[in-house]
Coordinates of C-alpha atoms in Angstrom, one line a residue:
Chain Y
M136 CA 102.2 84.8 62.3
E137 CA 104.2 87.1 64.2
K138 CA 105.0 85.8 67.3
E139 CA 103.2 86.3 70.5
F140 CA 104.5 85.7 74.3
V141 CA 102.5 83.3 76.5
F142 CA 102.9 84.1 80.5
G143 CA 101.6 84.1 83.8
H144 CA 101.9 86.4 86.7
Q145 CA 104.9 88.1 88.4
N146 CA 106.2 85.5 91.1
P147 CA 105.3 82.6 88.9
D148 CA 103.7 79.6 90.8
T149 CA 103.3 76.0 89.1
D150 CA 100.1 77.1 87.6
A151 CA 101.7 80.1 86.0
I152 CA 104.8 78.6 84.6
G153 CA 103.4 74.9 83.8
T154 CA 100.1 76.8 82.3
A155 CA 101.9 78.8 80.0
I156 CA 103.5 76.1 78.8
A157 CA 100.1 74.2 78.1
F158 CA 98.9 77.1 76.5
S159 CA 101.4 78.1 74.0
Y160 CA 101.7 74.3 73.1
L161 CA 97.5 74.2 72.4
Q162 CA 97.8 77.8 70.6
N163 CA 101.4 76.9 68.2
K164 CA 99.0 73.5 67.2
L165 CA 95.9 76.2 66.7
G166 CA 98.2 78.0 64.4
Y167 CA 99.4 81.0 66.3
N168 CA 102.5 81.6 66.5
T169 CA 104.1 81.8 70.6
E170 CA 107.1 81.4 73.0
A171 CA 106.1 80.5 76.9
V172 CA 107.9 82.6 78.5
A173 CA 108.2 83.7 82.7
L174 CA 108.0 86.7 84.7
G175 CA 110.5 85.1 86.9
E176 CA 112.6 81.5 88.1
P177 CA 110.4 78.9 89.0
N178 CA 110.2 77.9 92.7
D179 CA 111.5 74.5 93.9
E180 CA 107.6 73.3 93.8
T181 CA 107.6 74.5 90.3
A182 CA 111.6 73.3 89.7
Y183 CA 110.7 69.8 90.7
A184 CA 107.3 69.9 88.6
L185 CA 109.9 70.6 85.7
K186 CA 112.4 68.6 86.1
K187 CA 110.0 65.9 87.0
F188 CA 108.6 65.9 83.3
G189 CA 111.4 66.9 81.7
F190 CA 111.0 70.5 80.7
E191 CA 113.3 73.8 80.8
A192 CA 112.0 76.7 83.1
P193 CA 110.9 79.1 80.7
R194 CA 113.3 81.8 80.0
V195 CA 112.5 85.1 82.5
I196 CA 111.6 88.6 80.6
K197 CA 111.9 91.2 82.0
K198 CA 109.6 93.3 79.6
A199 CA 107.8 92.2 76.5
A200 CA 107.5 95.1 73.8
P201 CA 111.4 95.1 73.0
E202 CA 110.3 91.2 71.3
V203 CA 106.7 91.3 70.4
N204 CA 103.7 93.4 70.2
A205 CA 101.0 91.2 71.7
V206 CA 100.8 88.8 74.4
M207 CA 98.5 86.2 75.5
L208 CA 98.1 85.6 79.4
V209 CA 97.9 82.9 81.5
D210 CA 96.8 82.4 85.3
H211 CA 96.3 86.7 86.0
N212 CA 94.5 89.8 84.5
E213 CA 95.7 92.3 86.8
P214 CA 97.5 94.9 85.4
Q215 CA 100.1 95.1 88.5
Q216 CA 100.6 91.3 88.2
S217 CA 101.7 91.7 85.0
V218 CA 104.5 92.3 82.8
S219 CA 105.9 95.7 83.5
D220 CA 105.3 96.9 80.5
I221 CA 102.0 95.5 79.7
D222 CA 100.4 98.6 78.6
K223 CA 102.5 98.6 75.8
V224 CA 101.4 95.8 74.2
K225 CA 98.3 93.8 73.1
V226 CA 96.7 91.2 74.8
T227 CA 94.9 88.8 72.4
H228 CA 94.0 85.9 75.1
V229 CA 94.0 85.6 78.4
V230 CA 93.4 82.2 79.9
D231 CA 92.3 82.6 83.9
H232 CA 90.6 81.7 87.3
H233 CA 90.6 85.0 89.1
R234 CA 88.4 87.9 89.3
I235 CA 88.6 90.7 86.5
M236 CA 90.5 94.0 88.1
N237 CA 91.8 96.3 86.2
F238 CA 92.0 94.8 82.8
N239 CA 90.7 97.0 80.0
T240 CA 91.5 96.8 76.3
A241 CA 90.3 98.7 73.3
D242 CA 89.8 95.8 71.1
P243 CA 88.1 92.7 71.1
L244 CA 89.9 89.6 72.6
Y245 CA 89.7 86.3 73.5
Y246 CA 89.0 86.1 77.1
R247 CA 88.6 82.8 79.0
A248 CA 87.9 82.9 82.9
E249 CA 85.9 80.2 84.8
P250 CA 86.0 79.8 88.4
M251 CA 87.9 76.6 88.7
G252 CA 91.2 75.8 90.8
C253 CA 93.3 75.8 88.6
T254 CA 94.1 77.4 85.0
S255 CA 95.0 74.5 83.6
T256 CA 92.0 72.9 83.6
I257 CA 90.1 75.4 81.7
V258 CA 93.0 74.4 79.2
W259 CA 92.8 71.0 79.4
K260 CA 89.1 71.6 78.8
M261 CA 90.3 73.5 75.4
F262 CA 92.2 70.8 74.8
N263 CA 89.4 68.9 74.9
E264 CA 87.2 71.1 72.6
N265 CA 89.9 71.7 70.3
G266 CA 90.0 67.8 69.9
I267 CA 93.6 68.0 70.2
E268 CA 95.7 65.4 72.2
I269 CA 97.9 66.5 75.3
P270 CA 101.3 65.5 74.9
E271 CA 102.5 62.4 78.2
K272 CA 105.0 64.8 79.5
L273 CA 102.8 68.1 78.9
A274 CA 99.8 66.1 80.7
G275 CA 102.8 65.3 83.8
L276 CA 103.3 69.8 84.2
M277 CA 99.3 70.7 83.8
L278 CA 98.5 67.9 86.3
S279 CA 101.0 69.6 88.9
A280 CA 99.7 73.1 88.4
I281 CA 96.1 71.7 89.1
I282 CA 97.6 69.9 92.7
S283 CA 99.6 72.8 93.1
D284 CA 96.9 75.5 93.3
T285 CA 94.1 72.7 94.8
L286 CA 96.6 71.6 97.1
L287 CA 95.8 68.3 96.0
L288 CA 92.5 68.6 95.1
K289 CA 91.6 70.2 98.9
S290 CA 91.1 73.3 98.8
P291 CA 87.8 75.1 98.2
T292 CA 88.6 76.5 94.8
T293 CA 88.2 72.5 93.7
T294 CA 85.7 71.8 91.3
D295 CA 84.3 68.7 89.7
D296 CA 86.1 69.5 86.7
D297 CA 89.0 70.0 88.3
K298 CA 88.9 66.5 89.9
K299 CA 88.6 65.5 86.2
A300 CA 90.8 66.8 85.0
V301 CA 93.6 65.6 87.4
E302 CA 92.0 62.0 86.7
A303 CA 92.2 62.1 83.1
L304 CA 95.8 64.2 82.9
A305 CA 97.3 61.7 85.8
K306 CA 96.3 58.8 83.3
I307 CA 97.8 60.1 80.6
A308 CA 101.1 61.2 82.5
N309 CA 101.3 58.0 83.7
V310 CA 101.5 58.8 87.8
D311 CA 100.1 57.8 90.6
Y312 CA 98.4 61.6 91.4
K313 CA 98.4 61.8 95.0
E314 CA 102.0 60.0 95.9
Y315 CA 103.6 62.5 92.8
G316 CA 101.4 64.9 94.3
L317 CA 102.4 65.4 98.5
A318 CA 106.2 64.7 97.2
M319 CA 105.4 67.5 94.8
L320 CA 103.8 69.9 97.1
K321 CA 106.7 68.9 100.1
A322 CA 109.7 70.3 97.7
G323 CA 108.0 73.5 97.9
T324 CA 107.7 73.6 101.3
N325 CA 111.5 73.7 102.7
I326 CA 111.9 77.2 104.0
S327 CA 114.7 76.4 105.9
D328 CA 117.3 77.4 103.7
K329 CA 115.2 80.9 102.5
S330 CA 115.7 83.8 103.8
E331 CA 112.6 85.7 105.0
E332 CA 113.2 88.6 102.2
E333 CA 112.8 85.5 99.9
L334 CA 110.0 84.0 101.6
I335 CA 107.8 86.7 101.5
D336 CA 108.7 87.3 97.9
L337 CA 108.1 83.9 96.8
D338 CA 104.6 83.9 96.1
A339 CA 102.7 87.4 96.7
K340 CA 100.7 89.7 94.7
S341 CA 99.1 93.3 94.9
F342 CA 96.1 94.5 94.6
A343 CA 94.7 97.7 93.7
L344 CA 91.7 97.9 96.9
N345 CA 90.0 101.3 97.1
G346 CA 93.0 102.7 96.6
H347 CA 95.0 101.4 98.8
N348 CA 98.1 99.1 97.6
V349 CA 97.9 95.5 99.1
R350 CA 99.8 93.1 99.1
V351 CA 99.3 88.8 99.8
A352 CA 101.8 86.6 100.0
Q353 CA 101.3 83.1 100.8
I354 CA 103.8 80.3 102.1
N355 CA 103.4 76.6 102.3
V356 CA 104.8 74.6 105.0
V357 CA 104.4 71.1 106.8
D358 CA 105.0 72.4 109.9
L359 CA 103.8 75.7 111.1
P360 CA 104.8 76.0 114.6
E361 CA 108.4 75.5 113.0
A362 CA 107.7 78.6 110.3
L363 CA 106.1 80.8 113.1
E364 CA 109.7 80.8 115.0
R365 CA 110.5 83.0 112.5
K366 CA 108.1 85.4 112.9
D367 CA 109.8 88.7 114.1
A368 CA 112.5 88.1 111.2
F369 CA 109.1 87.9 109.0
L370 CA 106.9 90.8 110.5
K371 CA 110.7 93.0 110.0
A372 CA 110.9 91.9 106.4
M373 CA 107.5 92.9 105.4
E374 CA 108.1 96.2 106.5
A375 CA 110.8 96.8 104.9
S376 CA 109.1 95.9 102.3
S377 CA 106.1 97.5 103.0
N378 CA 108.6 101.0 103.0
D379 CA 110.6 100.2 99.6
N380 CA 107.6 99.7 97.5
G381 CA 104.5 101.3 99.2
Y382 CA 102.5 99.0 100.6
D383 CA 99.9 99.7 102.6
M384 CA 99.3 96.6 104.1
F385 CA 101.2 93.3 103.7
M386 CA 99.3 90.2 104.8
L387 CA 101.4 86.8 105.0
L388 CA 99.5 83.7 105.0
I389 CA 101.1 80.4 106.0
T390 CA 99.9 77.9 105.2
N391 CA 99.8 74.1 106.3
I392 CA 99.7 71.7 103.6
L393 CA 98.9 68.4 105.4
D394 CA 95.7 69.8 106.9
S395 CA 94.6 73.1 105.3
D396 CA 94.8 75.5 108.0
S397 CA 96.6 78.7 108.3
E398 CA 98.3 81.5 110.1
A399 CA 98.5 84.9 108.9
L400 CA 100.7 87.7 110.3
V401 CA 99.6 91.5 109.1
V402 CA 101.6 94.4 109.1
G403 CA 100.5 98.1 107.9
S404 CA 98.8 101.1 109.4
D405 CA 96.3 100.8 112.3
E406 CA 93.4 101.5 109.5
T407 CA 94.2 98.8 106.9
K408 CA 94.9 96.7 110.0
E409 CA 91.5 97.5 111.5
L410 CA 90.0 96.7 107.9
F411 CA 92.1 93.3 107.8
E412 CA 90.2 92.3 111.4
K413 CA 86.7 93.8 109.9
A414 CA 87.6 91.5 106.8
F415 CA 87.9 88.6 108.4
D416 CA 85.7 89.2 111.6
K417 CA 88.6 88.2 113.8
K418 CA 91.5 90.6 116.5
L419 CA 95.2 90.5 115.6
N420 CA 96.7 89.4 118.2
D421 CA 100.5 90.8 118.2
S422 CA 100.4 90.9 114.3
E423 CA 99.0 87.5 114.2
V424 CA 95.7 85.7 113.8
K425 CA 94.8 81.9 113.0
L426 CA 92.4 81.7 110.1
P427 CA 91.2 77.5 110.1
G428 CA 90.9 76.3 106.8
V429 CA 91.7 79.3 104.8
V430 CA 94.2 78.5 102.1
S431 CA 92.6 79.9 99.1
R432 CA 93.9 83.8 98.2
K433 CA 91.6 84.1 95.1
K434 CA 88.8 82.9 97.1
Q435 CA 89.0 83.0 100.9
V436 CA 91.4 86.1 101.5
V437 CA 90.9 88.4 98.3
P438 CA 86.9 88.4 98.5
P439 CA 86.5 89.5 102.2
L440 CA 89.4 91.9 101.7
T441 CA 88.2 93.6 98.7
E442 CA 84.7 94.2 100.3
A443 CA 86.1 95.8 103.7
F444 CA 88.1 98.0 101.9
E445 CA 85.4 99.2 99.7
G446 CA 82.8 99.2 102.6
Chain H
M214 CA 69.3 77.2 93.0
E215 CA 68.8 81.0 93.5
K216 CA 67.4 82.4 90.1
E217 CA 69.4 84.9 88.1
F218 CA 68.7 87.2 85.2
V219 CA 70.3 86.6 81.5
F220 CA 70.4 90.0 79.3
G221 CA 72.2 92.0 76.7
H222 CA 73.2 95.6 76.8
Q223 CA 70.5 98.7 76.7
N224 CA 69.1 99.1 73.4
P225 CA 68.7 95.9 72.8
D226 CA 69.5 94.0 69.6
T227 CA 68.8 91.0 67.9
D228 CA 72.3 89.6 69.5
A229 CA 71.3 90.8 72.9
I230 CA 67.8 89.7 73.2
G231 CA 68.0 86.3 70.7
T232 CA 71.6 85.3 72.6
A233 CA 70.1 86.3 76.2
I234 CA 67.5 83.5 75.3
A235 CA 69.7 81.3 74.0
F236 CA 72.3 81.6 76.7
S237 CA 69.4 81.0 79.2
Y238 CA 68.3 77.9 77.8
L239 CA 71.5 77.0 78.0
Q240 CA 72.3 77.8 81.4
N241 CA 69.1 76.0 82.6
K242 CA 70.1 72.7 80.8
L243 CA 73.4 72.6 82.6
G244 CA 71.0 73.0 86.4
Y245 CA 71.2 77.2 86.5
N246 CA 67.6 78.6 87.0
T247 CA 67.4 81.9 85.0
E248 CA 65.2 84.2 83.1
A249 CA 66.3 86.1 79.9
V250 CA 65.2 89.7 80.2
A251 CA 65.7 93.0 78.3
L252 CA 66.7 96.9 79.4
G253 CA 64.5 97.6 76.8
E254 CA 61.9 96.7 74.0
P255 CA 63.0 95.0 70.8
N256 CA 63.9 97.2 68.0
D257 CA 62.1 96.1 64.3
E258 CA 64.6 93.6 63.3
T259 CA 64.5 91.8 67.0
A260 CA 60.4 92.0 66.7
Y261 CA 60.7 90.7 63.0
A262 CA 63.0 87.5 64.0
L263 CA 61.2 86.8 67.2
K264 CA 57.9 86.5 65.2
K265 CA 59.5 84.3 62.8
F266 CA 60.7 82.0 65.3
G267 CA 57.6 81.9 67.8
F268 CA 59.2 83.8 70.6
E269 CA 57.5 86.9 73.2
A270 CA 60.1 89.6 73.8
P271 CA 61.3 89.4 77.1
R272 CA 59.9 90.8 79.2
V273 CA 61.6 94.9 80.3
I274 CA 63.3 95.3 83.8
K275 CA 64.6 98.8 85.1
K276 CA 66.3 97.4 88.1
A277 CA 67.4 93.9 88.4
A278 CA 68.7 93.9 92.0
P279 CA 64.8 93.8 93.5
E280 CA 64.3 90.9 92.4
V281 CA 67.9 88.8 91.9
N282 CA 71.1 88.6 93.3
A283 CA 73.2 87.4 90.4
V284 CA 72.9 88.2 86.7
M285 CA 74.6 86.5 83.4
L286 CA 75.3 89.2 80.7
V287 CA 75.4 88.8 77.3
D288 CA 76.9 90.9 74.1
H289 CA 78.2 93.5 76.9
N290 CA 80.1 93.7 79.7
E291 CA 80.9 97.3 80.3
P292 CA 79.1 99.0 83.5
Q293 CA 77.8 102.1 81.3
Q294 CA 76.1 100.0 79.2
S295 CA 74.5 97.4 81.8
V296 CA 71.3 97.4 84.0
S297 CA 71.7 100.5 85.7
D298 CA 71.5 98.8 89.0
I299 CA 74.6 96.6 88.1
D300 CA 76.6 97.5 91.1
K301 CA 74.5 96.5 93.0
V302 CA 74.3 92.6 91.7
K303 CA 76.9 89.9 91.7
V304 CA 78.2 89.3 87.6
T305 CA 78.4 85.0 87.6
H306 CA 78.1 84.9 84.1
V307 CA 79.5 86.9 80.6
V308 CA 79.3 86.0 77.3
D309 CA 80.6 88.3 75.0
H310 CA 82.7 90.0 71.8
H311 CA 83.9 93.3 72.9
R312 CA 86.5 94.7 74.1
I313 CA 86.7 94.8 78.5
M314 CA 86.5 97.5 80.0
N315 CA 85.3 98.4 83.5
F316 CA 84.4 95.6 84.0
N317 CA 85.8 94.6 87.8
T318 CA 84.6 91.7 89.7
A319 CA 85.5 90.7 93.2
D320 CA 85.6 87.6 93.1
P321 CA 86.2 84.8 90.1
L322 CA 83.5 84.2 87.5
Y323 CA 82.9 82.4 84.1
Y324 CA 84.1 84.7 81.4
R325 CA 83.9 84.1 77.8
A326 CA 84.8 86.2 75.0
E327 CA 85.7 85.7 71.5
P328 CA 86.9 87.9 68.9
M329 CA 83.7 86.8 67.3
G330 CA 81.5 88.4 64.8
C331 CA 78.3 87.6 67.2
T332 CA 77.7 86.8 70.8
S333 CA 75.3 83.8 69.1
T334 CA 77.9 82.5 67.7
I335 CA 80.0 81.7 71.2
V336 CA 76.6 80.4 72.5
W337 CA 76.4 77.8 69.1
K338 CA 79.8 76.7 70.1
M339 CA 79.0 76.5 73.6
F340 CA 75.9 74.0 73.0
N341 CA 78.4 71.9 71.1
E342 CA 81.0 72.0 73.9
N343 CA 78.5 70.7 75.9
G344 CA 76.6 68.1 73.5
I345 CA 73.8 70.7 74.3
E346 CA 71.1 70.0 71.4
I347 CA 69.6 73.6 69.5
P348 CA 66.1 73.5 69.2
E349 CA 64.7 74.1 66.2
K350 CA 63.3 78.0 66.6
L351 CA 66.4 78.4 68.8
A352 CA 68.1 77.8 66.4
G353 CA 66.8 80.0 64.1
L354 CA 66.6 82.9 66.8
M355 CA 70.8 82.7 67.0
L356 CA 70.6 82.6 63.4
S357 CA 69.1 86.0 63.7
A358 CA 71.6 87.4 66.0
I359 CA 74.8 86.4 63.7
I360 CA 72.7 87.8 60.2
S361 CA 71.8 91.1 62.3
D362 CA 75.6 91.3 63.9
T363 CA 77.3 90.3 60.7
L364 CA 74.9 91.6 58.1
L365 CA 74.8 88.4 56.8
L366 CA 78.3 87.7 57.4
K367 CA 79.7 91.1 55.1
S368 CA 80.6 92.7 58.2
P369 CA 84.9 93.4 59.0
T370 CA 84.2 91.2 62.0
T371 CA 83.3 88.3 60.2
T372 CA 84.6 85.1 61.4
D373 CA 84.9 81.7 60.0
D374 CA 83.1 80.4 63.1
D375 CA 80.5 82.4 62.6
K376 CA 80.1 81.2 58.8
K377 CA 80.3 78.0 60.5
A378 CA 77.4 78.6 63.4
V379 CA 75.0 80.3 59.9
E380 CA 75.3 77.3 58.3
A381 CA 75.0 74.8 60.9
L382 CA 72.2 77.1 62.6
A383 CA 70.4 77.4 59.1
K384 CA 70.0 73.8 58.7
I385 CA 68.7 73.0 62.2
A386 CA 66.1 76.1 61.7
N387 CA 65.1 74.7 57.6
V388 CA 65.2 78.5 56.8
D389 CA 67.2 79.9 53.2
Y390 CA 69.5 82.1 55.7
K391 CA 70.5 84.8 52.8
E392 CA 66.6 85.1 52.1
Y393 CA 65.8 85.3 55.7
G394 CA 68.5 87.6 56.7
L395 CA 68.0 89.6 53.7
A396 CA 64.2 90.3 54.8
M397 CA 65.3 90.5 58.6
L398 CA 67.4 93.2 58.0
K399 CA 65.6 95.2 55.9
A400 CA 62.8 94.7 58.2
G401 CA 65.0 97.1 60.9
T402 CA 65.6 99.6 58.0
N403 CA 62.4 101.7 58.0
I404 CA 63.4 104.7 59.6
S405 CA 60.5 106.7 57.9
D406 CA 57.9 106.1 60.9
K407 CA 60.1 107.0 63.2
S408 CA 61.3 110.6 65.0
E409 CA 65.0 111.4 64.6
E410 CA 64.8 111.3 68.4
E411 CA 64.2 107.7 68.6
L412 CA 66.5 106.9 65.5
I413 CA 69.3 108.5 67.6
D414 CA 68.6 106.3 70.4
L415 CA 67.8 103.2 68.4
D416 CA 71.1 101.6 68.6
A417 CA 73.2 103.8 70.6
K418 CA 75.8 103.1 73.1
S419 CA 77.8 105.3 75.3
F420 CA 81.9 104.7 75.9
A421 CA 83.9 106.4 78.7
L422 CA 87.1 107.0 76.3
N423 CA 89.6 108.6 78.7
G424 CA 87.4 111.2 80.5
H425 CA 85.1 112.2 77.4
N426 CA 81.7 110.4 77.6
V427 CA 80.8 109.4 73.8
R428 CA 77.7 108.2 72.1
V429 CA 77.8 105.9 68.9
A430 CA 74.7 105.4 67.7
Q431 CA 74.0 103.5 64.6
I432 CA 71.5 103.0 62.2
N433 CA 71.0 100.3 59.1
V434 CA 69.1 101.4 56.3
V435 CA 68.8 100.7 52.0
D436 CA 68.7 104.4 50.9
L437 CA 71.6 106.6 52.1
P438 CA 70.9 109.9 50.5
E439 CA 67.5 109.3 51.5
A440 CA 68.3 109.4 55.2
L441 CA 70.7 112.0 54.7
E442 CA 67.4 114.0 53.6
R443 CA 67.1 114.4 57.5
K444 CA 70.6 115.2 58.3
D445 CA 69.6 118.5 60.1
A446 CA 66.9 117.0 61.8
F447 CA 69.5 114.5 63.2
L448 CA 72.0 116.9 64.2
K449 CA 69.8 119.0 66.1
A450 CA 68.4 115.6 68.3
M451 CA 72.2 114.8 68.8
E452 CA 72.8 118.4 70.0
A453 CA 69.8 117.7 72.3
S454 CA 70.8 114.6 73.9
S455 CA 74.2 115.5 73.9
N456 CA 72.8 118.2 76.2
D457 CA 70.4 116.3 78.0
N458 CA 73.0 113.1 78.9
G459 CA 76.6 115.0 79.2
Y460 CA 78.1 113.3 76.0
D461 CA 80.8 114.9 74.8
M462 CA 80.8 113.7 71.4
F463 CA 77.7 112.2 69.4
M464 CA 78.5 109.9 66.7
L465 CA 75.8 108.2 64.2
L466 CA 77.1 106.1 62.2
I467 CA 74.4 105.4 59.1
T468 CA 74.8 102.1 57.3
N469 CA 74.2 101.1 54.1
I470 CA 73.4 97.5 54.9
L471 CA 73.4 96.4 51.1
D472 CA 76.6 97.7 50.0
S473 CA 78.1 97.6 53.5
D474 CA 79.1 101.7 53.0
S475 CA 78.2 104.8 56.0
E476 CA 78.4 108.2 56.3
A477 CA 78.6 109.6 59.7
L478 CA 77.6 112.7 61.5
V479 CA 79.0 113.9 64.0
V480 CA 78.4 117.1 67.3
G481 CA 80.9 117.5 70.0
S482 CA 83.3 120.1 71.1
D483 CA 85.8 121.7 68.9
E484 CA 87.7 118.9 70.8
T485 CA 86.2 116.1 70.5
K486 CA 85.9 116.5 66.7
E487 CA 89.3 117.2 66.1
L488 CA 90.0 113.6 68.0
F489 CA 87.4 112.0 66.0
E490 CA 88.9 113.4 62.2
K491 CA 92.3 112.1 63.6
A492 CA 90.7 109.0 64.8
F493 CA 89.4 108.3 61.3
D494 CA 91.7 110.9 59.4
K495 CA 89.3 112.4 57.7
K496 CA 87.9 116.0 57.8
L497 CA 84.7 116.5 58.7
N498 CA 82.3 118.6 56.3
D499 CA 79.4 120.3 57.9
S500 CA 79.6 117.6 60.6
E501 CA 79.9 115.0 58.1
V502 CA 81.7 113.0 56.4
K503 CA 81.8 109.6 54.1
L504 CA 83.2 105.7 55.6
P505 CA 83.9 104.0 52.8
G506 CA 83.4 100.0 54.1
V507 CA 82.9 101.0 57.9
V508 CA 80.4 98.5 59.0
S509 CA 81.4 97.6 62.7
R510 CA 81.4 100.2 65.8
K511 CA 83.0 97.6 67.9
K512 CA 86.0 97.2 65.2
Q513 CA 85.9 100.0 63.3
V514 CA 84.9 102.8 65.4
V515 CA 85.7 101.9 68.7
P516 CA 88.9 101.3 68.5
P517 CA 90.4 104.3 66.2
L518 CA 88.2 106.5 68.4
T519 CA 90.0 104.7 71.9
E520 CA 93.5 105.7 70.7
A521 CA 92.5 109.1 69.3
F522 CA 90.9 110.0 72.6
E523 CA 93.9 108.4 75.0
G524 CA 96.8 109.7 72.4

């Protein structure tokens, strides 16, 4: 069978990389010929999880079409977040937990989205549905993805299925998920050795909102005030990135993973900043606003922004 | 729980109506509050299946928003093929076996598409995955949908899962699926008592192909030459419908369900007719062309047309 790539979104996180590895394993068991690849290097948190469970980082590709005709997407569907030449290959499978936007195909395909906290939870269900055993180390990686996306089951995106998956996978992987999970999340919060330019690009996604190119980045920390000491440098980096990449708005969500609160920094035109304020019904104070309880870009940021921009 | 509608596409066929009833039943068992409705009256084949298994036709709705805030789609996703006010309601679930086109959401949702012959096959899998029993009569209706969409498992869209579903559902419904299936398909081939205007609208779908509004209708028959005696009247009706509805091309696929061959009639501009000829690598002769073995709009018509129109 002809080889297909399996990969997650650009600026990959633990779900994008971990679930690509898991879904590739599952599909190969089901008779496909796939290779898990990535659209970028693992971040600190993902590197921690890969190392813990003995996986190499998937090789990074810049383009798909030179090597394969068909691909499988995990943890994303929007072309803007995918491989640069996504229009040149056929998408045969998608497993995702995001909204669907600008995703069009000529042919029928396999598409499985569920409003769960993590794509690995859906893949866990698919392993069960197909009666395929999850190897111990892979279970650990899938567990890491769910812990990452749900901030240890505390994000409002968390569903009962995520909780069941975490229980089941922790058992297979033979780890105390709370202890391991906190250590893994903390491994991703070390911002001191990274520049602002790096930090605003680590976990950043672009969204086409009614003709506006909107960038939403997120950083996890354990100490919000410490992170905000670098506010001016963040704003400067966001301005520069917007100029270079044509973003109409750039929002940086800095999330305290311990108490699930966030602070947002926003740069953009007066128009887009007003739309931001409308979306969250809050006023920006010197480009900054507190967003208590907001931790999920997918569920708590993109929907209100979409509504405000389209309103 | 707030009520949601479940429905298939406009000009409903046995899959659209039968699977809406089946998916609504399944979702209610899973704790949702749904009502299966339809975007049109059942055709002769569907009426035959509903009567055989003791179902009333679902009530026909013209709009969703006056009654519900949220809907679940089966057997379609393209807004053009959905309820007229689809943009005014939230889509929470989709179960489908078509390409994905112009389907956008603000929020994550449940989306399950598989490249199977029939949506009911996917719903059959979902019943099994959730350990929910399929009542005898509902099994008969789901069986009817699969027989309809796969032309008794002869369409090239037919998969092993469709075959397994047919075997399993026929057993639950306690029918000889070959005998029943042929009788049901034949019930849908009586074209003698319908006008050409009715026939070209019975099973017709619109597609946005690179800015062109393309209509593809299909009629099942058991005697192609007899159907083609009405060619001039079909072409006239297709011209009139195109003028009234702004179609850039209208293709009518007349399919012999006994030998799985088709003849196509095409009206449109010189440009779209040339694109049609490019798509199938065949010349139209007096607006007509033989398409041996072509029975599936989804798999054998829309993909080549898409490629030609976008090429």
